[in-house]
Amino acid sequence: MTSRPRVTLRAVAEATNLHVSTVARVLNGTAQVTKETEERVRAAARRLGYIRNEYAASLRTQRTRILGVLVPTLTDYVLAAVYEGIQEAALDRGYRTFVTNTHDSAEQHIAGLDALLSWGVDGLIIGDARLDGNGLDSLVANDIPFVLVSRRSGGHPAVTCHDERGGELAAEHLLGMGRTRIAVLAGQPYASTCADRTEGFLRACAAAGHPVPEELVVHSGYDSRGGEQAMSEVLGLGRELDAVFAVNDVAAMGAAGVLRANGIGVGERIALVGFNDIPLASSLTVPLTTVRSPIREMGAAAVEELLARIDGGRARSRLLAPELVVRASSR
């Protein structure tokens, strides 16, 4: 059996009455043309069966048009949605993405970085950064383009929710309801998402004259099991509470289960507030009040900043605005 001849760029150019160089720029995502022209070129390429020779292109441009992405885990809704935003924005700009899970392990983070860099990615989007830096300075020293997403670390470029402001919004809401005996399920202290949300919340409470006692700020995992453990620890202190703030929705859901198991009505005796506004939050038996984080937008913005850096500019840090969503768990 003879193989089918490879369709060339020239064949696509002839089919669209455009110059070969214009077609090439359209197909690699760098052409400044109208949407109609771009769609015409891409439609012709599909119809003719054109397949871009990535290896040859990378030799010419010294780029693979691949972005490497590190996240703790894609089983987490928030991180999966961040990655969807990354992938969609990258595809729109003619890039592909490779993602690896690190499970928040320093060893797996290093192994994942090594693997992505060995594949020749043009840059990195890092979603598992730790406040202690986690080796990011070595990327700077080796002039490897990267942007952090969801979490920040040091002065490195990062696209995050304005987590401190989100914590403040949660505190202002609960204090405005007259809830002043509050516990905080603070998540993992190495993650800026947890630390900043907790800091914003505690600062707002203290400024209002209702500081949260240190023993009522409990660190734990940020999954439902972590929320269960932290809530059980708080209840074990025997303190009178009228509100709980959890730094993410899944931990808040775990806490709600423990409160129900102890005969404590969520939204009645104790108000409960989470963070992120994952889809399940509005579908619970007692819908969850939460601080909405612009999750997909973070991923898309991280791609924009990384490509600016790859193209010779500077990547900026961005803080995206959170929004309070009030539901039955705190009315």
Tab-separated table of C-alpha atoms in Angstrom:
chain	number	residue	atom	x	y	z
A	1	MET	CA	0.000	0.000	0.000
A	2	THR	CA	1.392	3.411	-0.943
A	3	SER	CA	1.173	6.207	1.590
A	4	ARG	CA	-0.865	9.306	0.830
A	5	PRO	CA	1.314	12.304	-0.197
A	6	ARG	CA	1.666	14.873	2.570
A	7	VAL	CA	-0.449	17.969	1.967
A	8	THR	CA	1.760	21.046	1.850
A	9	LEU	CA	1.265	24.628	2.965
A	10	ARG	CA	1.415	25.610	-0.695
A	11	ALA	CA	-1.635	23.436	-1.423
A	12	VAL	CA	-3.600	25.207	1.320
A	13	ALA	CA	-2.396	28.580	0.019
A	14	GLU	CA	-3.549	27.773	-3.513
A	15	ALA	CA	-6.941	26.634	-2.206
A	16	THR	CA	-7.440	29.940	-0.393
A	17	ASN	CA	-5.744	32.325	-2.851
A	18	LEU	CA	-3.375	33.494	-0.130
A	19	HIS	CA	0.403	33.680	0.102
A	20	VAL	CA	2.126	30.685	1.661
A	21	SER	CA	3.610	32.841	4.434
A	22	THR	CA	0.160	34.158	5.363
A	23	VAL	CA	-1.234	30.637	5.567
A	24	ALA	CA	1.708	29.551	7.707
A	25	ARG	CA	1.144	32.409	10.160
A	26	VAL	CA	-2.578	31.682	10.351
A	27	LEU	CA	-1.974	28.014	11.144
A	28	ASN	CA	0.634	28.735	13.807
A	29	GLY	CA	-1.532	31.411	15.423
A	30	THR	CA	0.602	34.487	14.708
A	31	ALA	CA	-1.185	36.085	11.731
A	32	GLN	CA	-2.971	39.421	12.036
A	33	VAL	CA	-5.904	38.634	9.748
A	34	THR	CA	-9.676	38.869	9.921
A	35	LYS	CA	-11.670	36.142	11.624
A	36	GLU	CA	-13.217	35.292	8.252
A	37	THR	CA	-9.797	34.770	6.650
A	38	GLU	CA	-8.583	32.662	9.564
A	39	GLU	CA	-11.674	30.439	9.395
A	40	ARG	CA	-11.265	30.082	5.607
A	41	VAL	CA	-7.645	28.929	5.980
A	42	ARG	CA	-8.382	26.502	8.782
A	43	ALA	CA	-11.366	25.063	6.911
A	44	ALA	CA	-9.228	24.495	3.802
A	45	ALA	CA	-6.505	22.852	5.889
A	46	ARG	CA	-9.038	20.461	7.414
A	47	ARG	CA	-10.634	19.704	4.057
A	48	LEU	CA	-7.301	18.941	2.404
A	49	GLY	CA	-5.974	16.980	5.374
A	50	TYR	CA	-3.055	19.298	6.112
A	51	ILE	CA	-0.982	18.202	9.150
A	52	ARG	CA	1.547	20.641	10.535
A	53	ASN	CA	5.069	19.260	10.748
A	54	GLU	CA	5.773	20.202	14.367
A	55	TYR	CA	9.332	18.920	14.327
A	56	ALA	CA	10.303	20.924	11.257
A	57	ALA	CA	8.554	23.997	12.622
A	58	SER	CA	10.389	23.776	15.926
A	59	LEU	CA	13.729	23.530	14.111
A	60	ARG	CA	12.957	26.695	12.154
A	61	THR	CA	11.602	28.764	15.032
A	62	GLN	CA	13.418	27.222	18.010
A	63	ARG	CA	9.969	26.833	19.560
A	64	THR	CA	7.757	23.810	20.120
A	65	ARG	CA	4.567	25.857	20.712
A	66	ILE	CA	3.956	23.685	23.760
A	67	LEU	CA	3.296	25.033	27.256
A	68	GLY	CA	4.011	22.894	30.305
A	69	VAL	CA	1.557	23.004	33.207
A	70	LEU	CA	2.074	21.749	36.767
A	71	VAL	CA	-0.880	21.368	39.144
A	72	PRO	CA	-1.282	19.506	42.434
A	73	THR	CA	-4.127	17.359	41.047
A	74	LEU	CA	-6.719	17.534	38.278
A	75	THR	CA	-9.248	15.641	40.413
A	76	ASP	CA	-9.838	18.939	42.237
A	77	TYR	CA	-12.613	20.912	40.491
A	78	VAL	CA	-10.892	24.279	40.903
A	79	LEU	CA	-7.596	23.124	39.417
A	80	ALA	CA	-9.352	21.274	36.609
A	81	ALA	CA	-11.272	24.444	35.735
A	82	VAL	CA	-8.080	26.524	35.864
A	83	TYR	CA	-6.504	24.058	33.452
A	84	GLU	CA	-9.509	24.252	31.113
A	85	GLY	CA	-8.978	28.016	30.980
A	86	ILE	CA	-5.284	27.464	30.237
A	87	GLN	CA	-5.927	24.909	27.507
A	88	GLU	CA	-8.626	26.953	25.772
A	89	ALA	CA	-6.525	30.132	25.742
A	90	ALA	CA	-3.438	28.244	24.574
A	91	LEU	CA	-5.294	26.596	21.690
A	92	ASP	CA	-6.673	29.978	20.649
A	93	ARG	CA	-3.068	31.186	20.326
A	94	GLY	CA	-1.849	28.099	18.460
A	95	TYR	CA	-0.226	26.369	21.447
A	96	ARG	CA	-0.691	22.919	22.945
A	97	THR	CA	-0.376	22.065	26.622
A	98	PHE	CA	1.147	19.206	28.588
A	99	VAL	CA	-0.006	18.877	32.185
A	100	THR	CA	1.443	16.878	35.062
A	101	ASN	CA	0.120	16.316	38.590
A	102	THR	CA	2.524	16.849	41.477
A	103	HIS	CA	0.230	16.053	44.432
A	104	ASP	CA	1.847	18.993	46.235
A	105	SER	CA	5.005	16.929	46.658
A	106	ALA	CA	8.350	18.749	46.381
A	107	GLU	CA	9.919	15.654	44.819
A	108	GLN	CA	7.153	15.271	42.230
A	109	HIS	CA	7.298	19.001	41.509
A	110	ILE	CA	10.987	18.729	40.624
A	111	ALA	CA	10.428	15.553	38.592
A	112	GLY	CA	7.544	17.190	36.728
A	113	LEU	CA	9.599	20.284	35.940
A	114	ASP	CA	12.467	18.136	34.663
A	115	ALA	CA	10.127	16.119	32.447
A	116	LEU	CA	8.403	19.163	30.946
A	117	LEU	CA	11.689	20.942	30.275
A	118	SER	CA	13.141	17.818	28.673
A	119	TRP	CA	10.241	17.888	26.204
A	120	GLY	CA	11.310	21.378	25.161
A	121	VAL	CA	8.260	23.325	26.299
A	122	ASP	CA	8.383	27.023	25.487
A	123	GLY	CA	7.311	28.035	28.986
A	124	LEU	CA	5.685	26.874	32.203
A	125	ILE	CA	2.461	27.631	34.050
A	126	ILE	CA	2.856	26.515	37.650
A	127	GLY	CA	-0.179	25.894	39.839
A	128	ASP	CA	1.502	24.175	42.779
A	129	ALA	CA	3.757	26.994	44.004
A	130	ARG	CA	4.507	27.202	47.720
A	131	LEU	CA	5.111	30.310	49.759
A	132	ASP	CA	8.645	29.065	50.438
A	133	GLY	CA	9.486	29.290	46.726
A	134	ASN	CA	9.795	25.578	45.888
A	135	GLY	CA	12.847	26.053	43.634
A	136	LEU	CA	11.389	28.830	41.486
A	137	ASP	CA	14.550	30.922	41.709
A	138	SER	CA	16.396	28.288	39.656
A	139	LEU	CA	13.951	28.879	36.785
A	140	VAL	CA	14.749	32.594	36.930
A	141	ALA	CA	18.482	31.876	37.007
A	142	ASN	CA	18.151	29.719	33.883
A	143	ASP	CA	15.951	32.276	32.080
A	144	ILE	CA	13.047	29.825	31.736
A	145	PRO	CA	9.752	31.665	31.118
A	146	PHE	CA	7.088	30.848	33.705
A	147	VAL	CA	3.981	32.264	35.349
A	148	LEU	CA	2.300	31.104	38.537
A	149	VAL	CA	-1.450	30.546	38.559
A	150	SER	CA	-3.915	30.336	41.459
A	151	ARG	CA	-1.062	30.540	44.003
A	152	ARG	CA	1.617	33.207	44.418
A	153	SER	CA	5.179	32.950	45.710
A	154	GLY	CA	7.619	35.762	46.397
A	155	GLY	CA	7.879	38.348	43.661
A	156	HIS	CA	7.409	35.895	40.789
A	157	PRO	CA	4.717	36.753	38.205
A	158	ALA	CA	1.419	35.228	39.323
A	159	VAL	CA	-2.210	35.327	38.233
A	160	THR	CA	-4.435	34.765	41.250
A	161	CYS	CA	-7.747	35.673	42.762
A	162	HIS	CA	-7.455	38.589	45.179
A	163	ASP	CA	-7.622	36.073	48.008
A	164	GLU	CA	-7.082	38.531	50.847
A	165	ARG	CA	-9.990	40.623	49.618
A	166	GLY	CA	-12.074	37.467	49.355
A	167	GLY	CA	-11.356	36.689	53.000
A	168	GLU	CA	-12.381	40.219	53.916
A	169	LEU	CA	-15.678	39.830	52.027
A	170	ALA	CA	-16.483	36.665	53.995
A	171	ALA	CA	-15.691	38.364	57.308
A	172	GLU	CA	-17.681	41.493	56.482
A	173	HIS	CA	-20.678	39.334	55.577
A	174	LEU	CA	-20.628	37.311	58.798
A	175	LEU	CA	-19.922	40.312	61.032
A	176	GLY	CA	-22.713	42.223	59.309
A	177	MET	CA	-25.091	39.471	60.397
A	178	GLY	CA	-23.948	39.848	63.983
A	179	ARG	CA	-21.942	36.617	63.909
A	180	THR	CA	-18.844	37.258	65.979
A	181	ARG	CA	-17.894	33.891	67.516
A	182	ILE	CA	-16.153	32.511	64.455
A	183	ALA	CA	-13.812	29.618	63.684
A	184	VAL	CA	-11.585	29.491	60.589
A	185	LEU	CA	-10.728	26.285	58.742
A	186	ALA	CA	-7.496	27.631	57.311
A	187	GLY	CA	-6.277	24.885	54.948
A	188	GLN	CA	-2.589	24.303	54.285
A	189	PRO	CA	-0.236	27.068	55.470
A	190	TYR	CA	2.203	26.577	52.565
A	191	ALA	CA	-0.404	27.567	49.946
A	192	SER	CA	-0.923	31.289	49.358
A	193	THR	CA	-4.613	30.696	48.605
A	194	CYS	CA	-5.145	29.429	52.150
A	195	ALA	CA	-2.774	31.879	53.851
A	196	ASP	CA	-4.109	34.976	52.059
A	197	ARG	CA	-7.795	34.115	52.527
A	198	THR	CA	-7.164	33.468	56.207
A	199	GLU	CA	-5.133	36.674	56.594
A	200	GLY	CA	-7.810	38.811	54.956
A	201	PHE	CA	-10.528	37.273	57.108
A	202	LEU	CA	-8.620	37.627	60.390
A	203	ARG	CA	-7.590	41.199	59.594
A	204	ALA	CA	-11.180	42.258	58.912
A	205	CYS	CA	-12.413	40.618	62.111
A	206	ALA	CA	-9.705	42.274	64.194
A	207	ALA	CA	-10.379	45.676	62.608
A	208	ALA	CA	-14.056	45.325	63.548
A	209	GLY	CA	-13.146	44.596	67.174
A	210	HIS	CA	-13.833	40.865	67.025
A	211	PRO	CA	-10.456	39.127	66.716
A	212	VAL	CA	-10.583	35.367	66.159
A	213	PRO	CA	-8.814	33.446	68.955
A	214	GLU	CA	-5.693	31.652	67.754
A	215	GLU	CA	-7.006	28.233	68.821
A	216	LEU	CA	-10.028	28.684	66.544
A	217	VAL	CA	-7.819	28.972	63.444
A	218	VAL	CA	-7.233	25.343	62.470
A	219	HIS	CA	-5.015	24.145	59.614
A	220	SER	CA	-5.810	20.936	57.736
A	221	GLY	CA	-6.085	19.437	54.276
A	222	TYR	CA	-8.245	21.359	51.837
A	223	ASP	CA	-10.368	18.366	50.800
A	224	SER	CA	-13.605	17.234	52.460
A	225	ARG	CA	-11.696	14.961	54.831
A	226	GLY	CA	-9.571	17.919	55.896
A	227	GLY	CA	-12.713	19.953	56.539
A	228	GLU	CA	-14.162	17.141	58.629
A	229	GLN	CA	-11.006	16.844	60.721
A	230	ALA	CA	-10.688	20.591	61.267
A	231	MET	CA	-14.361	20.990	62.205
A	232	SER	CA	-14.151	18.067	64.638
A	233	GLU	CA	-11.062	19.643	66.218
A	234	VAL	CA	-12.871	22.960	66.643
A	235	LEU	CA	-15.957	21.348	68.191
A	236	GLY	CA	-13.692	19.429	70.541
A	237	LEU	CA	-12.574	22.742	72.072
A	238	GLY	CA	-16.056	23.235	73.471
A	239	ARG	CA	-16.265	26.887	72.452
A	240	GLU	CA	-19.562	28.590	71.661
A	241	LEU	CA	-19.624	29.335	67.935
A	242	ASP	CA	-22.038	31.062	65.630
A	243	ALA	CA	-20.059	30.964	62.350
A	244	VAL	CA	-17.365	29.070	60.444
A	245	PHE	CA	-15.272	30.268	57.498
A	246	ALA	CA	-13.555	27.590	55.410
A	247	VAL	CA	-10.939	28.650	52.874
A	248	ASN	CA	-12.461	26.442	50.163
A	249	ASP	CA	-15.859	24.964	49.382
A	250	VAL	CA	-14.923	21.295	49.623
A	251	ALA	CA	-13.550	21.745	53.145
A	252	ALA	CA	-16.726	23.679	53.997
A	253	MET	CA	-18.800	20.722	52.796
A	254	GLY	CA	-16.822	18.366	55.016
A	255	ALA	CA	-17.408	20.733	57.928
A	256	ALA	CA	-21.136	20.844	57.195
A	257	GLY	CA	-21.311	17.064	57.469
A	258	VAL	CA	-19.694	17.138	60.911
A	259	LEU	CA	-22.029	19.911	62.084
A	260	ARG	CA	-25.086	17.940	60.956
A	261	ALA	CA	-23.776	14.774	62.617
A	262	ASN	CA	-23.580	16.744	65.873
A	263	GLY	CA	-27.101	18.071	65.535
A	264	ILE	CA	-26.006	21.596	64.690
A	265	GLY	CA	-28.097	23.329	62.046
A	266	VAL	CA	-26.077	24.910	59.223
A	267	GLY	CA	-27.459	28.360	58.422
A	268	GLU	CA	-29.358	28.446	61.709
A	269	ARG	CA	-27.211	27.947	64.782
A	270	ILE	CA	-23.985	28.227	62.816
A	271	ALA	CA	-23.461	30.192	59.609
A	272	LEU	CA	-21.022	28.603	57.155
A	273	VAL	CA	-19.065	30.307	54.363
A	274	GLY	CA	-16.736	28.669	51.827
A	275	PHE	CA	-14.573	29.916	48.971
A	276	ASN	CA	-14.451	29.375	45.155
A	277	ASP	CA	-18.125	28.711	44.295
A	278	ILE	CA	-17.746	25.280	42.729
A	279	PRO	CA	-20.929	24.027	40.990
A	280	LEU	CA	-21.919	21.707	43.846
A	281	ALA	CA	-22.028	24.615	46.294
A	282	SER	CA	-25.439	25.776	45.058
A	283	SER	CA	-26.898	22.249	44.972
A	284	LEU	CA	-26.392	21.194	48.594
A	285	THR	CA	-29.329	20.523	50.910
A	286	VAL	CA	-28.408	23.847	52.495
A	287	PRO	CA	-26.850	25.800	49.593
A	288	LEU	CA	-23.439	27.181	50.533
A	289	THR	CA	-22.577	30.840	50.851
A	290	THR	CA	-19.181	31.285	49.243
A	291	VAL	CA	-16.721	33.731	47.752
A	292	ARG	CA	-16.663	33.233	44.000
A	293	SER	CA	-13.195	33.030	42.478
A	294	PRO	CA	-12.702	33.730	38.724
A	295	ILE	CA	-11.287	30.260	38.154
A	296	ARG	CA	-11.216	29.805	34.360
A	297	GLU	CA	-10.258	33.440	33.886
A	298	MET	CA	-7.130	32.852	35.951
A	299	GLY	CA	-6.018	30.116	33.572
A	300	ALA	CA	-6.628	32.233	30.482
A	301	ALA	CA	-4.847	35.248	31.967
A	302	ALA	CA	-1.848	33.098	32.934
A	303	VAL	CA	-1.473	32.063	29.276
A	304	GLU	CA	-1.594	35.705	28.156
A	305	GLU	CA	1.130	36.694	30.595
A	306	LEU	CA	3.335	33.687	29.782
A	307	LEU	CA	3.123	34.310	26.039
A	308	ALA	CA	4.029	37.962	26.610
A	309	ARG	CA	7.165	36.741	28.386
A	310	ILE	CA	7.939	34.173	25.664
A	311	ASP	CA	7.591	36.873	23.026
A	312	GLY	CA	10.263	38.972	24.722
A	313	GLY	CA	8.168	41.119	27.030
A	314	ARG	CA	7.471	40.913	30.731
A	315	ALA	CA	4.898	38.804	32.527
A	316	ARG	CA	2.780	40.844	34.924
A	317	SER	CA	1.175	39.702	38.135
A	318	ARG	CA	-2.598	40.027	38.185
A	319	LEU	CA	-5.135	39.973	41.021
A	320	LEU	CA	-8.624	39.039	39.785
A	321	ALA	CA	-11.615	40.249	41.760
A	322	PRO	CA	-13.620	37.863	43.984
A	323	GLU	CA	-17.376	38.121	44.559
A	324	LEU	CA	-19.495	37.152	47.566
A	325	VAL	CA	-22.406	34.820	46.779
A	326	VAL	CA	-24.886	34.611	49.651
A	327	ARG	CA	-26.984	31.465	50.033
A	328	ALA	CA	-28.924	29.677	52.756
A	329	SER	CA	-25.913	28.548	54.798
A	330	SER	CA	-25.474	32.075	56.146
A	331	ARG	CA	-28.855	33.796	56.022
